[in-house]
Structure formats: C-alpha cells, structure tokens
Amino acid sequence: LLGMADTAPFGWLGNKETLLQQVTETISGTMRRDQSLAEGDLADLISYLNSLKLPDVPIQEDLHQRGEDLFRRLDCGKCHKPGSWTSEEAIDVGFTDELGVDHFNPPSLRGATWRRTFLHDGRADSLERVFNFHQHQIDHLLKDEEIAALAEFLKQPDRAAARRYETA
C-alpha cells in the first residue's frame, strides 16, 4: 500500500474512483462481510493510508537507467503509465478468473520491489516468475541481469526517470 493513495482507480477491476470507496467495500464485503467501520475509524484509516509514502532508498544509477530503458523497450508504460504507474482502464492481461473476468486494472508499480507476490491473484512470488514463468505481456524470457535492472528501476520509478519517460 506504500504510495498508493493517488493511484486511482482502485480495485482489480478499476471500478472504485476513490480510496474511500475501495476501503469501504474491502472492509464490508471482503474482510468483515456485511460489517462496516464507524465513520471516525474509517476516516482515520483513510488518513493513515494517505500517509504511507515510498521510502527514498539508494539506487544504483547505471542499473536503474538500464531498467528504465528496458521498461521502455518492453512498452510496460502502455499499462503502467508513469506518474501513478497504473492505468485508468481495465486491460485484458491474458487471464480469466473463476468468475469469467478477463480485464483487470493494472496495479501501480510503486513499491513493487517490496511485494512478496505479484499479479492480480498473487500467483507469482518473484519478478523472475512474472516474466519467465507467466511471461507477463512479453514474448521472450528475460535474462537475470534484465530482471535485476527492472527491479532496480522499480525501487524508485518516480525519480527523474519518469520525467524522461514521459517526454521521450
């Protein structure tokens, strides 16, 4: 949830315009089934989520640049647009869930390097598996050094790289 407060729309379907809508539905529908938080508690929770910022971590500039270049070459920005690092629309990601849904809102890539699972259902436990087992939106296997470069880029995608990407 780090740095996610301004990455609307929310939810796997991209159908929640505000963090308040997403949190309310998650609490009442997913977590607590037909229950809700008191208004003050809900406001406190939203305030807390808005306070979660990505840490400013050191990066290896050369590796970060190679990751940014690869991100661009693979056209990752068509679904994970710089700024929020997501998209406003739901996209066919080549997977259909148990309910027949085949279009999902891409998660923001902010904080991706700190995640333990990836993809909308957590079926990948590493970036390497995202690309080389599930072949997420690419047509070839990535080398270890390419995955390392992408991981380095994803540590701080909002750095000056975002500005360079948007103007390229």
CSV table of C-alpha atoms in Angstrom, one decimal, residues 78-153:
chain,number,residue,atom,x,y,z
A,78,LYS,CA,1.2,1.2,-22.0
A,79,CYS,CA,-0.4,-0.4,-19.0
A,80,HIS,CA,1.7,1.0,-16.1
A,81,LYS,CA,1.8,4.7,-17.1
A,82,PRO,CA,4.4,6.9,-15.4
A,83,GLY,CA,3.1,9.1,-12.6
A,84,SER,CA,0.7,6.7,-11.0
A,85,TRP,CA,2.4,3.7,-12.7
A,86,THR,CA,-1.0,2.2,-13.5
A,87,SER,CA,-3.8,2.9,-16.0
A,88,GLU,CA,-7.3,4.2,-15.7
A,89,GLU,CA,-8.8,1.4,-17.7
A,90,ALA,CA,-9.1,-2.4,-17.2
A,91,ILE,CA,-7.0,-4.3,-19.6
A,92,ASP,CA,-7.0,-7.9,-21.0
A,93,VAL,CA,-4.0,-9.4,-19.3
A,94,GLY,CA,-4.3,-12.8,-20.9
A,95,PHE,CA,-6.0,-14.4,-17.8
A,96,THR,CA,-9.6,-15.2,-17.0
A,97,ASP,CA,-10.6,-15.6,-13.3
A,98,GLU,CA,-13.1,-18.0,-11.8
A,99,LEU,CA,-15.9,-15.5,-12.4
A,100,GLY,CA,-15.1,-15.1,-16.1
A,101,VAL,CA,-13.5,-11.7,-15.7
A,102,ASP,CA,-10.6,-11.2,-18.2
A,103,HIS,CA,-10.0,-7.4,-17.9
A,104,PHE,CA,-8.2,-6.1,-14.8
A,105,ASN,CA,-6.9,-2.7,-13.7
A,106,PRO,CA,-3.1,-3.0,-13.6
A,107,PRO,CA,-1.7,-2.4,-10.1
A,108,SER,CA,0.6,0.5,-9.6
A,109,LEU,CA,4.2,-0.5,-9.8
A,110,ARG,CA,5.0,1.8,-6.9
A,111,GLY,CA,6.6,-0.3,-4.2
A,112,ALA,CA,6.7,-3.4,-6.4
A,113,THR,CA,10.2,-4.4,-5.2
A,114,TRP,CA,8.8,-4.8,-1.7
A,115,ARG,CA,6.0,-7.1,-2.6
A,116,ARG,CA,6.0,-10.8,-1.8
A,117,THR,CA,3.6,-11.7,-4.5
A,118,PHE,CA,2.8,-10.3,-7.9
A,119,LEU,CA,0.0,-10.3,-10.5
A,120,HIS,CA,-3.6,-9.7,-9.5
A,121,ASP,CA,-4.0,-13.1,-7.7
A,122,GLY,CA,-0.6,-13.4,-6.2
A,123,ARG,CA,0.4,-16.4,-8.3
A,124,ALA,CA,3.9,-15.1,-8.9
A,125,ASP,CA,6.3,-14.9,-6.0
A,126,SER,CA,9.1,-13.0,-7.8
A,127,LEU,CA,9.6,-10.7,-10.7
A,128,GLU,CA,11.5,-13.5,-12.4
A,129,ARG,CA,8.4,-15.7,-12.3
A,130,VAL,CA,6.2,-12.8,-13.6
A,131,PHE,CA,8.3,-12.6,-16.7
A,132,ASN,CA,9.8,-16.0,-17.2
A,133,PHE,CA,7.1,-18.4,-16.0
A,134,HIS,CA,3.9,-16.4,-16.6
A,135,GLN,CA,5.5,-14.4,-19.5
A,136,HIS,CA,3.5,-11.4,-18.5
A,137,GLN,CA,3.0,-9.3,-21.6
A,138,ILE,CA,6.3,-10.3,-23.2
A,139,ASP,CA,7.2,-12.8,-25.9
A,140,HIS,CA,10.6,-14.0,-24.7
A,141,LEU,CA,12.4,-14.9,-21.5
A,142,LEU,CA,14.3,-12.2,-19.7
A,143,LYS,CA,17.9,-12.7,-18.6
A,144,ASP,CA,18.8,-12.5,-14.9
A,145,GLU,CA,20.5,-9.1,-15.5
A,146,GLU,CA,17.4,-7.7,-17.2
A,147,ILE,CA,15.2,-8.7,-14.3
A,148,ALA,CA,17.8,-7.2,-11.9
A,149,ALA,CA,17.7,-3.9,-13.9
A,150,LEU,CA,13.9,-3.8,-13.9
A,151,ALA,CA,13.8,-4.5,-10.1
A,152,GLU,CA,16.3,-1.6,-9.6
A,153,PHE,CA,14.1,0.7,-11.7
